[in-house]
mmCIF file of C-alpha atoms in Angstrom:
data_model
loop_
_atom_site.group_PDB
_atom_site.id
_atom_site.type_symbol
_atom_site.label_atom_id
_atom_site.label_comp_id
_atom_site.label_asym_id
_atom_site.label_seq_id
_atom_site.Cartn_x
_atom_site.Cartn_y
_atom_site.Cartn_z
ATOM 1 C CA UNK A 295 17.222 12.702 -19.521
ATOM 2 C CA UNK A 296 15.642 11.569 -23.045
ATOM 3 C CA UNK A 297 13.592 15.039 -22.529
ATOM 4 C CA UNK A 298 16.691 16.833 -22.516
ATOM 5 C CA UNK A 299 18.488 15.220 -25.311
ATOM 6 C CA UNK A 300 15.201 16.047 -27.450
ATOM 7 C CA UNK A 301 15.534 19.586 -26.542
ATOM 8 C CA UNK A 302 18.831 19.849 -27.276
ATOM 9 C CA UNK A 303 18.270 18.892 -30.755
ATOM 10 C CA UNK A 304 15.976 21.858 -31.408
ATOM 11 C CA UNK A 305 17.718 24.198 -29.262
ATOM 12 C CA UNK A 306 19.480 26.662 -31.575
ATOM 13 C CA UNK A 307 16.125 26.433 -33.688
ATOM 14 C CA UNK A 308 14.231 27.542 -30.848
ATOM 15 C CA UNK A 309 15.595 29.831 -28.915
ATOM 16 C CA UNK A 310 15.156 33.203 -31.509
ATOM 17 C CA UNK A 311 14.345 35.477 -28.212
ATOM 18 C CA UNK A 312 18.269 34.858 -27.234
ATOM 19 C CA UNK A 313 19.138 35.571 -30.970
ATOM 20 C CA UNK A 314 17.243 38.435 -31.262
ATOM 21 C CA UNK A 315 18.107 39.874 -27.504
ATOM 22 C CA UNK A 316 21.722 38.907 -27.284
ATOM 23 C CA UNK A 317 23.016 38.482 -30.785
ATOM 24 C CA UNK A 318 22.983 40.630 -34.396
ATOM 25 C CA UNK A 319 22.053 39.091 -37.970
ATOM 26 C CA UNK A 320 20.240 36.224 -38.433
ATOM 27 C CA UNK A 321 18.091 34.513 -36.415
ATOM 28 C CA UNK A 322 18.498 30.986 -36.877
ATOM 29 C CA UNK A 323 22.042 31.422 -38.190
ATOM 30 C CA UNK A 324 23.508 33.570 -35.292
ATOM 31 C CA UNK A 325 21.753 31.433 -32.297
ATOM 32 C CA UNK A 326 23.341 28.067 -34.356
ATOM 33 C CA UNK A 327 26.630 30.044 -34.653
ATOM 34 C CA UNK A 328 26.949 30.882 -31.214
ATOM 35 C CA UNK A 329 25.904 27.340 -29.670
ATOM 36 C CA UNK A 330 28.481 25.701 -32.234
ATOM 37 C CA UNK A 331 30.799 28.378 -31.090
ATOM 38 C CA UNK A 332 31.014 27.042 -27.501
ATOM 39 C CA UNK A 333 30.640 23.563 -28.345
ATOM 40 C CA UNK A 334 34.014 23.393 -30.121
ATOM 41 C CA UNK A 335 35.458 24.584 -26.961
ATOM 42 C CA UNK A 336 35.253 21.119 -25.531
ATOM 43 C CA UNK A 337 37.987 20.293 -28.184
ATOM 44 C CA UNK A 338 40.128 23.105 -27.581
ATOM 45 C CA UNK A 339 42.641 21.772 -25.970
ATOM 46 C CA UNK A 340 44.587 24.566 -25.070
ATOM 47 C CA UNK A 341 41.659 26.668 -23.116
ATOM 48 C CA UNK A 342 40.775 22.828 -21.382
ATOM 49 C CA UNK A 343 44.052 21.618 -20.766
ATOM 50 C CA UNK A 344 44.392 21.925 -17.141
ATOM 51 C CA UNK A 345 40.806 20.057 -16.299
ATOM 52 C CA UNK A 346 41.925 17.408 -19.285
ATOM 53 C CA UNK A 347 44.928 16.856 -17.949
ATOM 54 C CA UNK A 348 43.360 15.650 -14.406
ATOM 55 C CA UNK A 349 40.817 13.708 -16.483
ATOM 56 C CA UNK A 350 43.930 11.548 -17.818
ATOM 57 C CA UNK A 351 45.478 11.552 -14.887
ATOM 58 C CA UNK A 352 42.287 10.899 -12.350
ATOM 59 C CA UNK A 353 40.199 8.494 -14.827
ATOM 60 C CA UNK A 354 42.170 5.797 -14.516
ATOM 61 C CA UNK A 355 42.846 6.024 -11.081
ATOM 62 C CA UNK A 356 39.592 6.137 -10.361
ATOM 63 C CA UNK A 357 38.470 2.639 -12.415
ATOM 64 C CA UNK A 358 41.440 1.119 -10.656
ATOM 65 C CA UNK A 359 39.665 2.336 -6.946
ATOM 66 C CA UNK A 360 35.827 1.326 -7.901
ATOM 67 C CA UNK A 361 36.162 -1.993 -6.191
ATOM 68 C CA UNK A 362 38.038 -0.913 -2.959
ATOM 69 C CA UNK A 363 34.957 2.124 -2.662
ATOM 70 C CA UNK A 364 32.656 -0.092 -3.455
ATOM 71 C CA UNK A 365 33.460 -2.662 -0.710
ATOM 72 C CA UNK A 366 33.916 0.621 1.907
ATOM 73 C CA UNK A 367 30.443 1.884 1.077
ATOM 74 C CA UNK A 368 28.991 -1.571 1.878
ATOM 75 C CA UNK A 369 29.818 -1.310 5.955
ATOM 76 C CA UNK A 370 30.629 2.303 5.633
ATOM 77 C CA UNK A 371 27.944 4.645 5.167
ATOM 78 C CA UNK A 372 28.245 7.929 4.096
ATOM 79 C CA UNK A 373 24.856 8.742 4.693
ATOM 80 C CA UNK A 374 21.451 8.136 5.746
ATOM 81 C CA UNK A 375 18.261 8.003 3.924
ATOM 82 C CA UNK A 376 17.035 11.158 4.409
ATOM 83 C CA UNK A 377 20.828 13.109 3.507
ATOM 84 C CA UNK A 378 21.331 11.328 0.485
ATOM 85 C CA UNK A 379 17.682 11.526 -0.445
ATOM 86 C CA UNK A 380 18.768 15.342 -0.929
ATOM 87 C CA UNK A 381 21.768 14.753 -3.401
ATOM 88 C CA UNK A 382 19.405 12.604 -5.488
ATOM 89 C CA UNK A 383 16.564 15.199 -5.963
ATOM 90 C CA UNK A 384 18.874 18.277 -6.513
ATOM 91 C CA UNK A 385 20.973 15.880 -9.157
ATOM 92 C CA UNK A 386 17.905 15.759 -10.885
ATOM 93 C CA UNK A 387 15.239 18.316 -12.373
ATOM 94 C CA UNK A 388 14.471 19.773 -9.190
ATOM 95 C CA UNK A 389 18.115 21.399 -8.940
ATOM 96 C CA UNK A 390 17.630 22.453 -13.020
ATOM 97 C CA UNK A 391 14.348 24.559 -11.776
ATOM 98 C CA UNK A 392 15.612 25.914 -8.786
ATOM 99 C CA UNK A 393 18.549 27.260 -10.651
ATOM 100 C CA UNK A 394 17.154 28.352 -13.179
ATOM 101 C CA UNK A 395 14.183 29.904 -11.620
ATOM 102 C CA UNK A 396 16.941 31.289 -9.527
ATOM 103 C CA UNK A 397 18.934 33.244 -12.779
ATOM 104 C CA UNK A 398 15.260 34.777 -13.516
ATOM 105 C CA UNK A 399 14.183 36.041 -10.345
ATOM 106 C CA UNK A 400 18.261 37.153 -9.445
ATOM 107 C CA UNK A 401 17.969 39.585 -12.930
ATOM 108 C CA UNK A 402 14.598 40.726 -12.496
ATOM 109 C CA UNK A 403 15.516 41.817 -8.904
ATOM 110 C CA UNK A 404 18.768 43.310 -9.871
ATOM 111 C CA UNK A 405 16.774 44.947 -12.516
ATOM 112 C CA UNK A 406 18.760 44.225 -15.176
ATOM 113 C CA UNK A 407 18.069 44.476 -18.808
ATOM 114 C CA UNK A 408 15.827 41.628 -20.914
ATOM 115 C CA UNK A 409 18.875 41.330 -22.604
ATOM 116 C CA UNK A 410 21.526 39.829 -20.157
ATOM 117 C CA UNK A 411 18.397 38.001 -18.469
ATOM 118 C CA UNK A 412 18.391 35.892 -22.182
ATOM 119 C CA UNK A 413 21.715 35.611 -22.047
ATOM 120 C CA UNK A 414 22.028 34.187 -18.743
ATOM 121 C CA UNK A 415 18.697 31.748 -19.086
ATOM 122 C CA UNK A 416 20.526 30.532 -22.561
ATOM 123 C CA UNK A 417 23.832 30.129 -20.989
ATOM 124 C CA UNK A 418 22.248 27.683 -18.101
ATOM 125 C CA UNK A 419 20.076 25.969 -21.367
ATOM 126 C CA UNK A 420 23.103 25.494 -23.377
ATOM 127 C CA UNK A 421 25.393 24.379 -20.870
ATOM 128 C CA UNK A 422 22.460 21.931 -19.312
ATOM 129 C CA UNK A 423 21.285 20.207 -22.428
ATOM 130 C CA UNK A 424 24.778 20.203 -23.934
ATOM 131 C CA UNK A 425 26.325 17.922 -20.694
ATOM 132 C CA UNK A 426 22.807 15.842 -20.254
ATOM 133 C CA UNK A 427 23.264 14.853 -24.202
ATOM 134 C CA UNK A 428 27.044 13.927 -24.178
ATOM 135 C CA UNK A 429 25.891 11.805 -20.776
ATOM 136 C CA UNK A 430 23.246 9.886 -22.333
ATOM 137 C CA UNK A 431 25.223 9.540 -25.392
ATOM 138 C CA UNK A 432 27.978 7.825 -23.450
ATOM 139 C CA UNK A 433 25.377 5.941 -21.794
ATOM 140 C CA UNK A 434 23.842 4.384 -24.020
ATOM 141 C CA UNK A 435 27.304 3.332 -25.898
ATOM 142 C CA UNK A 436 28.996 1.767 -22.853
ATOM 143 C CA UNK A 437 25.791 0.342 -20.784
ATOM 144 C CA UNK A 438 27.506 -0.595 -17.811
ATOM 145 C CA UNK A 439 25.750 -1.869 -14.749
ATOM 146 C CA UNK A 440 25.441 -0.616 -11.696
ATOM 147 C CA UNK A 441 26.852 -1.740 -8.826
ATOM 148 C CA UNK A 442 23.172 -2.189 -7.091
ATOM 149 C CA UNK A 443 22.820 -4.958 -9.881
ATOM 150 C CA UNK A 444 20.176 -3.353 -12.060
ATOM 151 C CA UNK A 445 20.285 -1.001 -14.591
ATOM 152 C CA UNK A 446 22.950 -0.566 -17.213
ATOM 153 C CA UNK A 447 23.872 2.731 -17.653
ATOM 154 C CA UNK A 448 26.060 3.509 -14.804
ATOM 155 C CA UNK A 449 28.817 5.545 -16.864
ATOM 156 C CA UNK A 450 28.755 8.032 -16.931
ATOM 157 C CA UNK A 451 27.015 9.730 -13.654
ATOM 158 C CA UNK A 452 24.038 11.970 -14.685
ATOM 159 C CA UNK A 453 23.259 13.722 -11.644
ATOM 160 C CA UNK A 454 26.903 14.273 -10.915
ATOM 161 C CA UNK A 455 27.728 15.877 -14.475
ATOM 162 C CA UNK A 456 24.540 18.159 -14.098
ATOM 163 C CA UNK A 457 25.287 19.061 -10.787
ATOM 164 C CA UNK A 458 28.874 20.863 -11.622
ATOM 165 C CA UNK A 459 27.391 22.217 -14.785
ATOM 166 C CA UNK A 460 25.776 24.048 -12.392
ATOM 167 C CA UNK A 461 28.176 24.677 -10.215
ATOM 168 C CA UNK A 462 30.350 25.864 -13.083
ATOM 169 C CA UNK A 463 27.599 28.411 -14.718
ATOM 170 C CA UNK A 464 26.951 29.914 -10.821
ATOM 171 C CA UNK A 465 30.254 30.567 -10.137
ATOM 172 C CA UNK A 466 30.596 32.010 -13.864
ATOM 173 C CA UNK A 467 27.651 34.339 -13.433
ATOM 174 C CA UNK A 468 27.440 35.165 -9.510
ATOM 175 C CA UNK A 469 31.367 34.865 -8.386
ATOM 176 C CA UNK A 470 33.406 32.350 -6.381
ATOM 177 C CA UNK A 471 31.035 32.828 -3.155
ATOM 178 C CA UNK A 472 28.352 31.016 -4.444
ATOM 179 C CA UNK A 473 30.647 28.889 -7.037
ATOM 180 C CA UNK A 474 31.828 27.460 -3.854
ATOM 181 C CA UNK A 475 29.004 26.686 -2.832
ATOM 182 C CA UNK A 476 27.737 24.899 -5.695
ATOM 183 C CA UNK A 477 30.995 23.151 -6.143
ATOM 184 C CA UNK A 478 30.365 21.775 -2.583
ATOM 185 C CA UNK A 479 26.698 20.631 -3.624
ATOM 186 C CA UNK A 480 28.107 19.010 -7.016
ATOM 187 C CA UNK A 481 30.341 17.010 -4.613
ATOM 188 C CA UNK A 482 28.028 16.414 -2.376
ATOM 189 C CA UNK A 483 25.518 15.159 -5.061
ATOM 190 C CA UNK A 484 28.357 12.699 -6.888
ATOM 191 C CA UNK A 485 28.944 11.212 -3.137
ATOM 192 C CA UNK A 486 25.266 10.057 -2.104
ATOM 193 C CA UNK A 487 25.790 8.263 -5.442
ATOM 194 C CA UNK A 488 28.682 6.176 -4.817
ATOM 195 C CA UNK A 489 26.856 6.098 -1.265
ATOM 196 C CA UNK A 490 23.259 5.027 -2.422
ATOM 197 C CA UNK A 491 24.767 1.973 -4.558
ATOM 198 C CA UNK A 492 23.763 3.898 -7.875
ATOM 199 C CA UNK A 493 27.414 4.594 -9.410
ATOM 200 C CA UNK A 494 30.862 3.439 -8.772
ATOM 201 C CA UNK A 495 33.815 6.229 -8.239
ATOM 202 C CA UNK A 496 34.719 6.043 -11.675
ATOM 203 C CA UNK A 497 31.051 7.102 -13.206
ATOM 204 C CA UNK A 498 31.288 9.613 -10.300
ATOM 205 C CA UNK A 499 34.611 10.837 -11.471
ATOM 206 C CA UNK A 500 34.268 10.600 -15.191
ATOM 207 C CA UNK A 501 30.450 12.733 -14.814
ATOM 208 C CA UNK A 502 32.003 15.459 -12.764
ATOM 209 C CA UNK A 503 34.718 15.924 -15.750
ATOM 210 C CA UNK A 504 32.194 15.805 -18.306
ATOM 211 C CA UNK A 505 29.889 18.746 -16.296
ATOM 212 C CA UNK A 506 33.175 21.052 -15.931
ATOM 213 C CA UNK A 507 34.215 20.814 -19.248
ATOM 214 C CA UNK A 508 31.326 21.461 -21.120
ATOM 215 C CA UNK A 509 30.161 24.345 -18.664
ATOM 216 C CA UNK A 510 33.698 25.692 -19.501
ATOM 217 C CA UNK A 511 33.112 25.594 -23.102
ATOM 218 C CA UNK A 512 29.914 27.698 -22.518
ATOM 219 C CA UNK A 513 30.998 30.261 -20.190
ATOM 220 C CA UNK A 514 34.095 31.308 -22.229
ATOM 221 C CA UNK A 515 30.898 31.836 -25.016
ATOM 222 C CA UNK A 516 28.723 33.989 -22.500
ATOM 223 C CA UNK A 517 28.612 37.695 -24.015
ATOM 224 C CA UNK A 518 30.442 37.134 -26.700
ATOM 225 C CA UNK A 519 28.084 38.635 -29.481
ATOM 226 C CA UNK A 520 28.100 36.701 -32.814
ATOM 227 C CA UNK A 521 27.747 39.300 -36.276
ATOM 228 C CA UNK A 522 26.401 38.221 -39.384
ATOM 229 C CA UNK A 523 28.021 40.300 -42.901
ATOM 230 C CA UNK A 524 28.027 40.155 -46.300
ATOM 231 C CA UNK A 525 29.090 41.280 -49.545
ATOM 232 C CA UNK A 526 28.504 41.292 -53.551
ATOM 233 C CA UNK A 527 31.418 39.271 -55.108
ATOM 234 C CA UNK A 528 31.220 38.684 -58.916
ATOM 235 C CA UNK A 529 29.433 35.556 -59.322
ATOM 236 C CA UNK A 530 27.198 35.786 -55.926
ATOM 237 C CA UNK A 531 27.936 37.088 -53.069
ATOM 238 C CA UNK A 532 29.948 35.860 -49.515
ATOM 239 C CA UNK A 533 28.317 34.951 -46.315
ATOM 240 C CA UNK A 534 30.305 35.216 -43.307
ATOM 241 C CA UNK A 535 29.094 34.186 -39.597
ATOM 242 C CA UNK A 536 31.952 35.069 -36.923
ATOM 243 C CA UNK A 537 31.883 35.150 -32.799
ATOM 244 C CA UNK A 538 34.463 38.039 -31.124
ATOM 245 C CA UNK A 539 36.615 35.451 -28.532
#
């Protein structure tokens, strides 16, 4: 996770094969532009209103449940070792690689052009580091423990938000068929938490919102080309940096 957040930083300053392959003008400028671009979709309230409005309504419904999961999971098991072993390794880097390995290979089979393979590979990258920063963020700031005892940064749930960011960039990019799927897995992933002792519902809940949200935000960005212009004005001249929506 700290890996992540580090990249994240440097992202838009290191990513020029995306600017040059998927975006005019500058550089720097245009990548920057066109990350900022979908990050201020989190805010906007009107294209997220829906999935906020089940975040109001679900969040603190779910806090008010923690305890009454909790004490279900302790005689209740969802699962054994082995399944839930499964959750926790694609919740983690192995499911980043495999899906992102997976974009690559899908648009060099498909033949597609070097361009939309970019723009895919920076759509997963954006949407990835994007949700695994706001995560550890909000981890760091609330440190609550977890209900196994140790640990405090339960809230929100890491694998769980990175597991529908996921889901919501495969269903963008390969259609509801496999978006189902994914969904499914993203479930599946947030439950072998709650099941394995390592979240509560809430963290579950609350990670899940976080991964939808800000793969929304990137996926209304995806193809939409960002165009640097200028022009001489009397005392200088005006620089303007603008993204077709």
């Amino acid at each position: 996770m700290k890996c992540r957040f580090i990249i994240l930083i440097v992202f838009p300053l290191i990513w020029p094969q995306i600017a040059k392959s998927q975006y005019t003008g500058w550089k720097k400028e245009s990548c920057l532009s066109h990350y900022l671009s979908g990050l201020s979709n989190i805010g906007n309230l009107e294209y997220q209103k829906k999935v906020y409005t089940v975040g109001m309504i679900g969040i603190p419904l779910s806090f008010a449940l923690d305890h009454t999961f909790e004490t279900y999971i302790k005689d209740h098991k969802l699962y054994n070792t082995s399944i839930s072993k499964i959750g926790d390794i694609y919740g983690h880097r192995w499911g980043y690689t495999a899906v992102f390995t997976s974009i690559i290979i899908t648009n060099v089979i498909q033949g597609n052009t070097y361009r939309k393979t970019c723009s895919d590979a920076g759509l997963f990258m954006e949407a990835v580091l994007t949700t695994a920063a706001i995560t550890e963020l909000l981890k760091r700031s609330i440190h609550r423990q977890r209900p196994i005892g140790y640990g405090k940064n339960s809230f929100p749930s890491g694998h769980t938000s990175g597991a529908f960011t996921l889901a919501v960039v495969l269903n963008h990019l390969y259609g509801q068929t496999v978006g189902t799927l994914a969904y499914g897995m993203a479930a599946f992933v947030g439950s072998t938490r709650i099941n394995d002792k390592k979240h509560y519902l809430s963290d579950v809940f609350s990670g899940a919102l976080i991964g939808i949200i800000v793969g929304r935000s990137f996926t209304k960005e995806h193809y939409q080309p960002v165009t640097f212009s200028y022009r001489p004005e009397p005392k200088g001249f005006e620089i303007r940096i603008s993204s077709t929506l």
